[in-house]
Coordinates of C-alpha atoms in Angstrom, one line a residue:
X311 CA 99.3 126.8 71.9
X312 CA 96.0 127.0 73.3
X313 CA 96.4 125.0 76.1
X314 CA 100.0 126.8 77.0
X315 CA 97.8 129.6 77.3
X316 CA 94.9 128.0 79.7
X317 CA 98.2 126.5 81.8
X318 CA 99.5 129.6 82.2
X319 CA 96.2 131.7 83.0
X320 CA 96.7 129.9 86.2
X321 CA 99.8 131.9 87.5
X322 CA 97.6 134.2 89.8
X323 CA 97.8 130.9 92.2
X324 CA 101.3 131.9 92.7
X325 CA 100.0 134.9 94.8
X326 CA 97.9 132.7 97.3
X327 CA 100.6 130.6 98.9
X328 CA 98.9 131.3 103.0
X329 CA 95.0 130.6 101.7
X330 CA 95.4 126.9 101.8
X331 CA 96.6 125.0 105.0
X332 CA 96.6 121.2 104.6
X333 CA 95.0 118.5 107.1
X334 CA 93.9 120.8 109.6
X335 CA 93.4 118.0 111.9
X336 CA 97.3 117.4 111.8
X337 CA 97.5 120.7 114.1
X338 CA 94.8 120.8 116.0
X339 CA 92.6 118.7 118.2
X340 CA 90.0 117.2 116.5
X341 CA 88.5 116.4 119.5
X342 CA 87.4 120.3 120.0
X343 CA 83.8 119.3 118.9
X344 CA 81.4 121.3 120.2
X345 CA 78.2 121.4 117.9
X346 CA 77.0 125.0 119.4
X347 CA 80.8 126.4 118.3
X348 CA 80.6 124.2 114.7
X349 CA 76.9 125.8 114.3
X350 CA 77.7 129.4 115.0
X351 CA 80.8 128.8 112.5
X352 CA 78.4 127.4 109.5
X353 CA 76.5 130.6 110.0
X354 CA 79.3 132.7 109.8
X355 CA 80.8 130.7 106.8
X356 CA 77.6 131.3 104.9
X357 CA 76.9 135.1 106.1
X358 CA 80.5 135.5 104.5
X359 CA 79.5 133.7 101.4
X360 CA 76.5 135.4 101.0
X361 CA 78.0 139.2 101.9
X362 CA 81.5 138.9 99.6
X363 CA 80.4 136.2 96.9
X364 CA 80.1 138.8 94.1
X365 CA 83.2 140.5 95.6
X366 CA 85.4 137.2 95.4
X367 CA 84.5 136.2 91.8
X368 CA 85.4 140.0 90.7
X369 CA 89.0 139.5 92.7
X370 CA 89.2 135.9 90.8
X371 CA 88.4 137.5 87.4
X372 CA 90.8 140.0 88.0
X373 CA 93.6 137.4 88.8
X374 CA 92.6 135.3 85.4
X375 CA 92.8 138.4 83.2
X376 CA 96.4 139.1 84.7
X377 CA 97.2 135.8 83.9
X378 CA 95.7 135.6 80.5
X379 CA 98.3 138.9 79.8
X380 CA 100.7 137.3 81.2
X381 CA 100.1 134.1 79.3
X382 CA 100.1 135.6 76.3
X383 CA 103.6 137.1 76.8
X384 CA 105.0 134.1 78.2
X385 CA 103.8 131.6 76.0
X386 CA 105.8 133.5 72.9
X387 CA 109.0 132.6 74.4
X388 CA 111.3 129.7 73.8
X389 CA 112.0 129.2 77.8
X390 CA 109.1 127.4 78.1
X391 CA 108.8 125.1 75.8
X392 CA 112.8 124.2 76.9
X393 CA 112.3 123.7 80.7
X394 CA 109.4 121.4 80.2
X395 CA 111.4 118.8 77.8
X396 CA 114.1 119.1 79.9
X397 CA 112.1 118.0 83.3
X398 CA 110.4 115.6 81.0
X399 CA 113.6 113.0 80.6
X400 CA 113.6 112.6 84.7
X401 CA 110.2 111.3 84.1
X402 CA 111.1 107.8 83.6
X403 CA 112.3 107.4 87.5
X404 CA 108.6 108.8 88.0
X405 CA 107.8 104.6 90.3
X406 CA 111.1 105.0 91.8
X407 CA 110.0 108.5 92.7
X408 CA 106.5 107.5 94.5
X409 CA 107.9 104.2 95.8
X410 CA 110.3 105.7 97.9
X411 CA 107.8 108.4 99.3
X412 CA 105.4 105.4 100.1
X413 CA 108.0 104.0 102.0
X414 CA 109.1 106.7 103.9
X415 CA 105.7 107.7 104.6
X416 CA 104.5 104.2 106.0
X417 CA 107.7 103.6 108.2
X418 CA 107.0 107.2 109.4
X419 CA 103.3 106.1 110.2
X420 CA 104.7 103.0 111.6
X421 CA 107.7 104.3 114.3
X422 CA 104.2 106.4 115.6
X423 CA 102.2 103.2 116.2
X424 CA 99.5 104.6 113.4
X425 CA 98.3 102.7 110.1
X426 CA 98.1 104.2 106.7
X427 CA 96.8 107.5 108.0
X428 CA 98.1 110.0 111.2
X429 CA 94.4 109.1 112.4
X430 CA 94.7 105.4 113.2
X431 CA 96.1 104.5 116.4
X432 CA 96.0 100.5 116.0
X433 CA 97.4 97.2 116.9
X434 CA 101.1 95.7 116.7
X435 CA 100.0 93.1 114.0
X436 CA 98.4 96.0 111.8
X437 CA 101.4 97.8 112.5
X438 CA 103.8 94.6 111.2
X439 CA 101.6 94.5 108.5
X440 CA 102.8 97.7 107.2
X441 CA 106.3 97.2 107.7
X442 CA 105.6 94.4 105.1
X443 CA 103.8 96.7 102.3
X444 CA 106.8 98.9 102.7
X445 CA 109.2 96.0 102.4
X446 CA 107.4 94.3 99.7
X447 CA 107.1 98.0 97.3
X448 CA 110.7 98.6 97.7
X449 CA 112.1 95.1 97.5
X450 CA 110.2 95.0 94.0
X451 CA 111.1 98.4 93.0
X452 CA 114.7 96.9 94.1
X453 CA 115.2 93.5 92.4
X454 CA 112.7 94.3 89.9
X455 CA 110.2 92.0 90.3
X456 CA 106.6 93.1 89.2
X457 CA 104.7 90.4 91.3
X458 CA 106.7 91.6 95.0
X459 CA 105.3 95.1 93.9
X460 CA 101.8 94.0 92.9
X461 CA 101.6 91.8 96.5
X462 CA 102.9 95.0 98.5
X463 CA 100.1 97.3 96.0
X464 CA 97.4 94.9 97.0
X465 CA 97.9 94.8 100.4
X466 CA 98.4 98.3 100.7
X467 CA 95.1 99.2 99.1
X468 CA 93.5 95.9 101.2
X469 CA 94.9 98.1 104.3
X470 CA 93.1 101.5 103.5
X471 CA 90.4 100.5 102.8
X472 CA 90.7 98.5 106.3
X473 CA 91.9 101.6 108.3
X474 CA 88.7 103.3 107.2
X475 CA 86.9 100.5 108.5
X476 CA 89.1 99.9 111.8
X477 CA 88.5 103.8 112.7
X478 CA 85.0 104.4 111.5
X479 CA 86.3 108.0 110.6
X480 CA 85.9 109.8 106.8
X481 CA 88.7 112.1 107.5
X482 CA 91.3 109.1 106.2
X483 CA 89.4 110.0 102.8
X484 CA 92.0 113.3 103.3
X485 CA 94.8 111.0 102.8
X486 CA 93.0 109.4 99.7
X487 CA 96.7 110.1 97.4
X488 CA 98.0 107.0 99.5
X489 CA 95.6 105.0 98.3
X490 CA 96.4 106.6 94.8
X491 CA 100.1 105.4 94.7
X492 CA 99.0 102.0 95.8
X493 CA 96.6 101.9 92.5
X494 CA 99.2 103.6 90.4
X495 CA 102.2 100.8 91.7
X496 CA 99.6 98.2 91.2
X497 CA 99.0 99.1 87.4
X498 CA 102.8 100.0 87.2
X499 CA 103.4 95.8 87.5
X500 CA 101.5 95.2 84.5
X501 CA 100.7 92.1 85.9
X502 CA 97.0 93.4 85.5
X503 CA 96.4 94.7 81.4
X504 CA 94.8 97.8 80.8
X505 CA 95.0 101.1 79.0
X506 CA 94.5 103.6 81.8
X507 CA 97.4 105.8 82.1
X508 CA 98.5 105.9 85.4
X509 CA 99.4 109.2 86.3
X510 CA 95.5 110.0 85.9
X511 CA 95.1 107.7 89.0
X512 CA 97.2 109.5 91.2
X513 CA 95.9 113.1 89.7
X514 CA 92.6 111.9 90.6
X515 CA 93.9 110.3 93.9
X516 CA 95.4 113.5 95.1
X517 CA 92.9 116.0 93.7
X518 CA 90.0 114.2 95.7
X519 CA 92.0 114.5 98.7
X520 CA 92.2 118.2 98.2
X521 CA 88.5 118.6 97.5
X522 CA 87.7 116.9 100.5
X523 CA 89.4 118.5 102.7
X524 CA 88.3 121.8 101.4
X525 CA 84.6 120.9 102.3
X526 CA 85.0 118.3 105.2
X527 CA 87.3 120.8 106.8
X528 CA 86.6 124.3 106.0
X529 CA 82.9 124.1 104.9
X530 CA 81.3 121.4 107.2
X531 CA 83.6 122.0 110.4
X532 CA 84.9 125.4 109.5
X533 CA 85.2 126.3 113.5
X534 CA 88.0 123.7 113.9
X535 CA 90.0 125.5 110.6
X536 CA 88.8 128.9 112.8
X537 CA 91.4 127.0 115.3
X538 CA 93.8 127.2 112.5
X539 CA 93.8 130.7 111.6
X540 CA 93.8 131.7 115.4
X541 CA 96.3 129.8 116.9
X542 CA 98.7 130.6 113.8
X543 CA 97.8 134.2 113.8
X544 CA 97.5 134.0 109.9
X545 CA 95.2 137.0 110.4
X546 CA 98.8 139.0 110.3
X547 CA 99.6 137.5 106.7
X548 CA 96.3 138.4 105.3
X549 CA 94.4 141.2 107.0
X550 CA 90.9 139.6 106.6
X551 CA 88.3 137.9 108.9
X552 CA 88.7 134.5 110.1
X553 CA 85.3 133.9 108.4
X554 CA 86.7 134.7 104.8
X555 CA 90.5 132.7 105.6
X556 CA 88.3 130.1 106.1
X557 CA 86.0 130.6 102.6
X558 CA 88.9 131.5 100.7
X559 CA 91.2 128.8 101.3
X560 CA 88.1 126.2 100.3
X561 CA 87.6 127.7 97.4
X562 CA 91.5 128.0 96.6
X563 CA 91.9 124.2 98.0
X564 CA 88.4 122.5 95.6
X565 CA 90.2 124.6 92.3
X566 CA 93.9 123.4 92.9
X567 CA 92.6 119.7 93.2
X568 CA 90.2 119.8 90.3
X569 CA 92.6 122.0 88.1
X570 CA 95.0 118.8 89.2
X571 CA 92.6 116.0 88.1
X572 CA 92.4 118.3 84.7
X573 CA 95.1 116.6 82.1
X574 CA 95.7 119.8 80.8
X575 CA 96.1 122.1 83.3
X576 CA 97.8 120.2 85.9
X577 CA 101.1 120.4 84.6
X578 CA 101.0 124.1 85.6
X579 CA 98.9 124.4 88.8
X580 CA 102.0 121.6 90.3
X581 CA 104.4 124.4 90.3
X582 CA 102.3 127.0 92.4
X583 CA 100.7 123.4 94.4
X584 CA 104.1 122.9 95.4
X585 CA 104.9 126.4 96.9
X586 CA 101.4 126.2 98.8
X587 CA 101.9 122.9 100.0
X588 CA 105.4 124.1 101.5
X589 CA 104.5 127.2 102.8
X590 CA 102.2 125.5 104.6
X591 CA 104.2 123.6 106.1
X592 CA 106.7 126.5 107.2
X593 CA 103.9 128.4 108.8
X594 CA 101.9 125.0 110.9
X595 CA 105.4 123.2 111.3
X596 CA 104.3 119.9 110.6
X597 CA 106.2 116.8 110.2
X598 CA 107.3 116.9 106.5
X599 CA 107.0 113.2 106.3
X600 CA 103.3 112.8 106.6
X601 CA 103.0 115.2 103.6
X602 CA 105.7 113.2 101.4
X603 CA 103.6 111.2 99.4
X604 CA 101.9 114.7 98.1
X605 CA 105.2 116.2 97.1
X606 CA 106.1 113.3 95.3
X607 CA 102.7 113.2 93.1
X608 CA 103.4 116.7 92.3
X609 CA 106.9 116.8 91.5
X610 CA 105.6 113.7 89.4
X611 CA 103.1 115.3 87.9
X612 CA 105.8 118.4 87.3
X613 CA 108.1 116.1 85.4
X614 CA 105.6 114.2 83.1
X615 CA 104.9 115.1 80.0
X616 CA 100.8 114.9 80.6
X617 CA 98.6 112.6 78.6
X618 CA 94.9 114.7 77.1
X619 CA 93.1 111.4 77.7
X620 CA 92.5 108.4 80.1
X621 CA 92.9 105.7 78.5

């Protein structure tokens, strides 16, 4: 009952569906670099922080107590309790689920000559190679054969780790739930034993991501998220300075990933994750399939009955 409550304390995310805009450098161009334009934004970033901390934890200890009331009426009903079993028996398609989004994401990748992430523009043989860890996963995931899926997993991991290298750039640590589903298909096989439960992989996997894009973007290089907020007039959503968009949404972004890497709370911050990640992509417009692999960990993640532990 306790945790019910604690799951449901985080409905006040429901109200913040414009604060968080995914890979910013999907919209604009990352090439807009200038250090005198990222310094003046680090000193607005931390004027803001320093003028309307106090002011945002109040608003966020508001939000909880809602929540909590509203948890507390909620959590006495049957409804609850009735949805969740019910999502629960779709869970067992959960590999068929993040196969197919793998797949669709790297033949995406791969009709745009780029490798594993939006941010490698590379060479026909890497390109090839891709074709072949989307062939392999869902020629496994077809004839069921655990050791076509665990080849297609290891290369797929073997090729992250090589686009990083390949484009020398961190910002492919943004797209680190790829990786994720690669480890979590890899461990699916069972051709390697162990106990870890492998929805913790991908929580982890995808609530990273989050994190890291909540500080590379908006905290270290908040004048390119600045770009963001002007050239999508969010301003006219939210009636607040580009300077607290900007604070807000990397404070909303680093709690929804590490609520998400949480075994007991991400069960419940997937629903309102879900309506963020596709308002988001209403308002910027972006190409839904470079953002499929995210949907499909949280509409996992909505449909599995969530383990407390690790192993």
């Amino acid at each position: 009952m306790k945790w019910k409550i604690v799951n449901l304390l985080l409905l006040p995310f429901l109200l913040f569906p414009f604060f968080s805009f995914s890979h910013v450098g999907y919209v604009v161009n990352t090439s807009a670099n200038d250090i005198l334009l990222k310094n003046l934004w680090l000193e607005k970033i931390w004027n803001a922080f320093s003028s309307n901390g106090i002011f945002l934890i109040i608003i966020i200890f508001v939000l909880i107590t809602i929540g909590y009331l509203l948890a507390l009426y909620i959590s006495k009903t049957k409804t609850y309790q009735k949805i969740s079993d019910k999502l629960h028996a779709f869970s067992k398609y959960n590999t068929y689920i993040v196969s197919v989004a793998v797949l669709i994401y790297l033949i995406n990748l791969a009709i745009s000559k780029e490798f594993i992430s939006p941010f490698v523009h590379t060479t026909e043989i890497l390109i090839t190679l891709q074709y072949i860890i989307a062939i392999l996963i869902i020629l496994g995931l077809i004839l069921k054969k655990n050791y076509i899926t665990f080849a297609g997993s290891i290369l797929g991991i073997i090729g992250y780790v090589a686009s990083i290298i390949i484009s020398k750039n961190i910002y492919i640590f943004g797209n680190a739930e790829v990786l994720s589903i690669f480890v979590y298909l890899l461990l699916a096989c069972d051709v390697i034993k162990t106990k870890i439960i492998k929805e913790h992989v991908l929580a982890f996997g995808i609530g990273f991501s989050l994190m890291f894009l909540a500080f590379y973007e908006k905290i270290f290089n908040p004048h390119l998220s600045a770009l963001v907020v002007e050239q999508y007039n969010l301003q006219n959503y939210i009636p607040i300075t580009p300077e607290l968009w900007i604070l807000t949404s990397a404070i909303i972004e680093t709690l929804i990933g590490l609520l998400l890497i949480i075994p007991h709370t991400r069960k419940a911050i997937s629903i309102p994750t879900l309506l963020v990640l596709s308002m988001s992509l209403l308002i910027f417009k972006e190409n839904v399939f470079s953002h499929i692999t995210l949907f499909a960990i949280i509409i996992l993640f909505i449909l599995t009955k969530t383990q407390k532990t690790i192993f």
